[in-house]
Amino acid sequence: VSHFDELDGRACRLGVILQNNLPYKIKSLAIRFSAYKSESIPYDSVTRSFSEIKPTDRQYRKLLFRNIECSAIHHIKVEDPGHCSMGKLDRFSAQSGDCIEHIKIEPSELVKISE
């Protein structure tokens, strides 16, 4: 998470960056981000797609969680819906969990992130 903004107490907007440290291009990758109000209570989910990221390049995406303040988010869970095309994986062979094996989640000082 690179930054977050409170939007009039009605939403929380977060910025995330995907850095491609793999030796091949990420043609497409979908990631689901779920905001939790406590350790076990999911509140809202947002799926974002990243595409055409060459090795060493990065891509920025905004996430918008509606009807929840940033301060009310306990943590954000990063999940794999199984949609990717990179290296030997493609959108027809990838299953839930296959894509996220290639992702390293960096900790954030702004919001707790978990897998």
mmCIF file of C-alpha atoms in Angstrom:
data_model
loop_
_atom_site.group_PDB
_atom_site.id
_atom_site.type_symbol
_atom_site.label_atom_id
_atom_site.label_comp_id
_atom_site.label_asym_id
_atom_site.label_seq_id
_atom_site.Cartn_x
_atom_site.Cartn_y
_atom_site.Cartn_z
ATOM 1 C CA VAL A 1 0.000 0.000 0.000
ATOM 2 C CA SER A 2 1.591 3.245 -1.106
ATOM 3 C CA HIS A 3 -1.019 5.631 0.351
ATOM 4 C CA PHE A 4 -4.598 5.863 1.577
ATOM 5 C CA ASP A 5 -7.233 8.587 1.663
ATOM 6 C CA GLU A 6 -10.406 8.983 3.723
ATOM 7 C CA LEU A 7 -13.235 10.090 1.436
ATOM 8 C CA ASP A 8 -15.739 11.970 3.627
ATOM 9 C CA GLY A 9 -16.011 9.018 6.010
ATOM 10 C CA ARG A 10 -17.912 7.118 3.340
ATOM 11 C CA ALA A 11 -15.033 5.335 1.644
ATOM 12 C CA CYS A 12 -11.373 4.442 1.873
ATOM 13 C CA ARG A 13 -9.145 4.778 -1.194
ATOM 14 C CA LEU A 14 -5.835 2.899 -1.231
ATOM 15 C CA GLY A 15 -3.010 2.916 -3.748
ATOM 16 C CA VAL A 16 -1.128 -0.336 -4.429
ATOM 17 C CA ILE A 17 1.900 -1.067 -6.582
ATOM 18 C CA LEU A 18 2.760 -4.345 -8.297
ATOM 19 C CA GLN A 19 6.486 -4.635 -9.072
ATOM 20 C CA ASN A 20 7.456 -7.357 -11.547
ATOM 21 C CA ASN A 21 10.615 -9.013 -10.251
ATOM 22 C CA LEU A 22 10.028 -12.145 -12.344
ATOM 23 C CA PRO A 23 12.244 -12.986 -15.340
ATOM 24 C CA TYR A 24 9.234 -12.805 -17.694
ATOM 25 C CA LYS A 25 6.422 -10.408 -18.541
ATOM 26 C CA ILE A 26 3.186 -10.508 -16.550
ATOM 27 C CA LYS A 27 0.652 -10.440 -19.383
ATOM 28 C CA SER A 28 -2.315 -10.271 -17.013
ATOM 29 C CA LEU A 29 -2.926 -10.839 -13.319
ATOM 30 C CA ALA A 30 -6.083 -10.332 -11.268
ATOM 31 C CA ILE A 31 -5.819 -9.868 -7.502
ATOM 32 C CA ARG A 32 -8.701 -9.660 -5.020
ATOM 33 C CA PHE A 33 -8.234 -7.303 -2.053
ATOM 34 C CA SER A 34 -10.633 -7.877 0.867
ATOM 35 C CA ALA A 35 -11.016 -5.339 3.674
ATOM 36 C CA TYR A 36 -11.687 -6.845 7.116
ATOM 37 C CA LYS A 37 -13.266 -5.003 10.045
ATOM 38 C CA SER A 38 -11.747 -7.430 12.545
ATOM 39 C CA GLU A 39 -9.547 -10.522 12.470
ATOM 40 C CA SER A 40 -12.383 -12.595 10.977
ATOM 41 C CA ILE A 41 -15.102 -10.270 9.634
ATOM 42 C CA PRO A 42 -14.743 -9.475 5.903
ATOM 43 C CA TYR A 43 -16.456 -6.232 4.883
ATOM 44 C CA ASP A 44 -15.782 -5.460 1.217
ATOM 45 C CA SER A 45 -13.756 -6.872 -1.683
ATOM 46 C CA VAL A 46 -12.270 -5.250 -4.761
ATOM 47 C CA THR A 47 -10.600 -7.065 -7.661
ATOM 48 C CA ARG A 48 -7.987 -5.241 -9.702
ATOM 49 C CA SER A 49 -6.252 -6.392 -12.862
ATOM 50 C CA PHE A 50 -2.654 -5.677 -13.761
ATOM 51 C CA SER A 51 -1.417 -6.187 -17.320
ATOM 52 C CA GLU A 52 1.588 -6.035 -19.642
ATOM 53 C CA ILE A 53 4.199 -5.501 -16.915
ATOM 54 C CA LYS A 54 7.692 -6.193 -18.214
ATOM 55 C CA PRO A 55 10.409 -7.464 -15.863
ATOM 56 C CA THR A 56 11.607 -4.700 -13.487
ATOM 57 C CA ASP A 57 8.579 -2.499 -14.315
ATOM 58 C CA ARG A 58 5.756 -1.641 -11.928
ATOM 59 C CA GLN A 59 2.081 -0.758 -12.165
ATOM 60 C CA TYR A 60 -0.076 1.343 -9.840
ATOM 61 C CA ARG A 61 -3.767 0.717 -9.098
ATOM 62 C CA LYS A 62 -6.307 2.417 -6.824
ATOM 63 C CA LEU A 63 -8.662 0.439 -4.594
ATOM 64 C CA LEU A 64 -11.905 1.917 -3.299
ATOM 65 C CA PHE A 65 -13.662 0.334 -0.330
ATOM 66 C CA ARG A 66 -17.113 1.891 0.046
ATOM 67 C CA ASN A 67 -18.954 2.697 3.288
ATOM 68 C CA ILE A 68 -15.934 2.075 5.494
ATOM 69 C CA GLU A 69 -13.360 4.500 6.882
ATOM 70 C CA CYS A 70 -9.704 3.622 6.489
ATOM 71 C CA SER A 71 -9.299 3.667 10.263
ATOM 72 C CA ALA A 72 -12.008 0.974 10.554
ATOM 73 C CA ILE A 73 -10.071 -1.476 8.378
ATOM 74 C CA HIS A 74 -8.332 -4.049 10.583
ATOM 75 C CA HIS A 75 -6.406 -5.586 7.670
ATOM 76 C CA ILE A 76 -6.559 -6.275 3.955
ATOM 77 C CA LYS A 77 -6.324 -9.834 2.713
ATOM 78 C CA VAL A 78 -4.783 -10.422 -0.720
ATOM 79 C CA GLU A 79 -6.417 -13.313 -2.564
ATOM 80 C CA ASP A 80 -5.990 -15.065 -5.886
ATOM 81 C CA PRO A 81 -9.124 -15.569 -7.995
ATOM 82 C CA GLY A 82 -7.034 -17.667 -10.436
ATOM 83 C CA HIS A 83 -6.910 -15.310 -13.411
ATOM 84 C CA CYS A 84 -3.424 -14.752 -14.778
ATOM 85 C CA SER A 85 -1.211 -15.119 -17.803
ATOM 86 C CA MET A 86 2.490 -15.097 -17.019
ATOM 87 C CA GLY A 87 5.311 -17.498 -17.703
ATOM 88 C CA LYS A 88 3.890 -21.035 -17.971
ATOM 89 C CA LEU A 89 0.529 -20.022 -16.492
ATOM 90 C CA ASP A 90 -2.258 -18.773 -18.695
ATOM 91 C CA ARG A 91 -5.866 -17.883 -18.058
ATOM 92 C CA PHE A 92 -7.028 -21.331 -19.169
ATOM 93 C CA SER A 93 -4.709 -23.372 -16.920
ATOM 94 C CA ALA A 94 -4.523 -21.169 -13.829
ATOM 95 C CA GLN A 95 -6.598 -22.190 -10.843
ATOM 96 C CA SER A 96 -7.245 -20.284 -7.633
ATOM 97 C CA GLY A 97 -3.922 -20.172 -5.795
ATOM 98 C CA ASP A 98 -1.648 -20.813 -8.802
ATOM 99 C CA CYS A 99 -1.009 -17.143 -9.581
ATOM 100 C CA ILE A 100 -0.410 -15.856 -6.061
ATOM 101 C CA GLU A 101 2.414 -18.375 -5.573
ATOM 102 C CA HIS A 102 4.520 -15.964 -7.656
ATOM 103 C CA ILE A 103 3.636 -12.891 -5.581
ATOM 104 C CA LYS A 104 5.514 -11.643 -2.524
ATOM 105 C CA ILE A 105 3.397 -9.347 -0.356
ATOM 106 C CA GLU A 106 5.410 -6.521 1.184
ATOM 107 C CA PRO A 107 4.339 -5.215 4.594
ATOM 108 C CA SER A 108 2.869 -1.739 4.786
ATOM 109 C CA GLU A 109 3.053 0.778 7.610
ATOM 110 C CA LEU A 110 -0.330 2.189 6.541
ATOM 111 C CA VAL A 111 -2.549 -0.910 6.611
ATOM 112 C CA LYS A 112 -1.871 -4.489 7.730
ATOM 113 C CA ILE A 113 -1.702 -6.783 4.674
ATOM 114 C CA SER A 114 -2.102 -10.569 4.804
ATOM 115 C CA GLU A 115 -2.279 -13.504 2.390
#
